[in-house]
Each structure stands twice: as structure tokens, then as C-alpha cells.
Amino acid sequence: SGLGPNLGVEVVDVSEDGLCAHVRESVNPGDEVEVAVGRPLGGKLHKRHARVRWCRAAWGAGFLVEVVFARRLSLVEVSEIGA
């Protein structure tokens, strides 16, 4: 069960501490969100609670958002996501 609607479109970059993603709707800095990321064609899904650091209008449509995970991903988990 998540914290709200699925807003994700595409992960731009991911690290142990957080990620940047292209999303459909704007979110506010400081908002708590749940992030679920994994390989596009299957594999393990990694879920984390996170806090929005910033959000701004993206190219074309949607928004770019950076979130900081409440609990870091391991290097193995980051490599499994492969963003």
C-alpha cells in the first residue's frame, strides 16, 4: 500500500541516497513519498519512503523531482535498478 497515486514516468538517476525522476504531477519540497523502483523488464522492486528535496517543470511535459531516501539503498540494490 502506497502513500498516494503513482506519479512516476522514468527514473533519470539513482544513488544509494536518493533519485531523480521524471513525474506526471508536481510535488512539494518536504512531501513524504513512497518510491518503488526496479528494472523496466522485471526483477526485484525496491521500495523506500523518501522526502522530496526539489521539484521543477521538466522539458516538454511533467516535472523533474529529486527525493532523498529515508533508508539508503545498498550498492547491490542500486546496481539491480540499473538506472
Short mmCIF file of C-alpha atoms in Angstrom, two decimals:
data_model
loop_
_atom_site.label_atom_id
_atom_site.label_comp_id
_atom_site.label_asym_id
_atom_site.label_seq_id
_atom_site.Cartn_x
_atom_site.Cartn_y
_atom_site.Cartn_z
CA SER A 1 0.00 0.00 0.00
CA GLY A 2 1.46 3.34 -1.04
CA LEU A 3 1.14 6.89 0.16
CA GLY A 4 -0.79 8.08 -2.89
CA PRO A 5 -1.16 7.84 -6.68
CA ASN A 6 1.55 6.51 -8.98
CA LEU A 7 3.16 9.62 -10.47
CA GLY A 8 6.30 8.08 -11.92
CA VAL A 9 7.27 8.15 -15.55
CA GLU A 10 11.02 7.47 -15.68
CA VAL A 11 13.99 7.31 -13.32
CA VAL A 12 16.68 9.72 -14.52
CA ASP A 13 19.37 8.85 -11.97
CA VAL A 14 19.61 6.77 -8.80
CA SER A 15 22.16 6.52 -6.00
CA GLU A 16 22.28 4.98 -2.54
CA ASP A 17 20.86 8.22 -1.06
CA GLY A 18 18.03 9.05 -3.46
CA LEU A 19 16.92 9.51 -7.02
CA CYS A 20 15.85 11.97 -9.67
CA ALA A 21 12.78 11.07 -11.71
CA HIS A 22 10.51 12.48 -14.41
CA VAL A 23 6.97 12.51 -12.98
CA ARG A 24 3.49 13.40 -14.24
CA GLU A 25 2.46 15.81 -11.47
CA SER A 26 4.19 18.35 -9.29
CA VAL A 27 5.02 17.51 -5.67
CA ASN A 28 6.10 19.89 -2.93
CA PRO A 29 9.55 20.02 -1.36
CA GLY A 30 9.32 18.35 2.04
CA ASP A 31 6.49 15.99 0.99
CA GLU A 32 6.87 12.37 2.09
CA VAL A 33 6.54 9.91 -0.79
CA GLU A 34 6.94 6.19 -1.35
CA VAL A 35 9.27 5.19 -4.16
CA ALA A 36 9.26 1.76 -5.83
CA VAL A 37 11.99 1.23 -8.42
CA GLY A 38 13.33 -1.74 -10.33
CA ARG A 39 14.43 -2.87 -13.75
CA PRO A 40 11.94 -1.96 -16.51
CA LEU A 41 11.55 -5.57 -17.65
CA GLY A 42 11.14 -7.19 -14.26
CA GLY A 43 13.27 -8.22 -11.36
CA LYS A 44 13.14 -7.15 -7.75
CA LEU A 45 11.22 -3.98 -6.86
CA HIS A 46 12.93 -1.82 -4.22
CA LYS A 47 10.58 0.29 -2.09
CA ARG A 48 11.65 3.22 0.06
CA HIS A 49 9.99 6.07 1.89
CA ALA A 50 11.57 9.32 0.80
CA ARG A 51 11.32 13.09 1.19
CA VAL A 52 11.08 15.45 -1.79
CA ARG A 53 14.15 17.72 -1.98
CA TRP A 54 13.02 19.72 -5.04
CA CYS A 55 10.59 19.64 -7.96
CA ARG A 56 10.61 21.72 -11.15
CA ALA A 57 8.98 21.77 -14.57
CA ALA A 58 10.60 19.32 -17.00
CA TRP A 59 11.22 19.51 -20.71
CA GLY A 60 8.07 19.03 -22.76
CA ALA A 61 5.69 17.80 -20.06
CA GLY A 62 5.70 16.75 -16.45
CA PHE A 63 8.21 17.54 -13.75
CA LEU A 64 11.64 16.55 -12.53
CA VAL A 65 11.79 15.62 -8.85
CA GLU A 66 14.66 14.70 -6.56
CA VAL A 67 13.93 12.63 -3.46
CA VAL A 68 16.12 11.52 -0.56
CA PHE A 69 15.51 8.02 0.79
CA ALA A 70 14.71 7.54 4.48
CA ARG A 71 16.85 4.37 4.32
CA ARG A 72 19.73 4.15 1.85
CA LEU A 73 19.89 1.60 -0.95
CA SER A 74 22.87 -0.73 -0.93
CA LEU A 75 25.31 -0.66 -3.86
CA VAL A 76 23.89 -4.05 -4.89
CA GLU A 77 20.35 -2.63 -4.93
CA VAL A 78 21.49 0.38 -6.98
CA SER A 79 23.15 -1.97 -9.50
CA GLU A 80 19.97 -4.09 -9.65
CA ILE A 81 17.96 -0.98 -10.61
CA GLY A 82 20.45 -0.12 -13.29
CA ALA A 83 19.35 3.47 -13.94
#
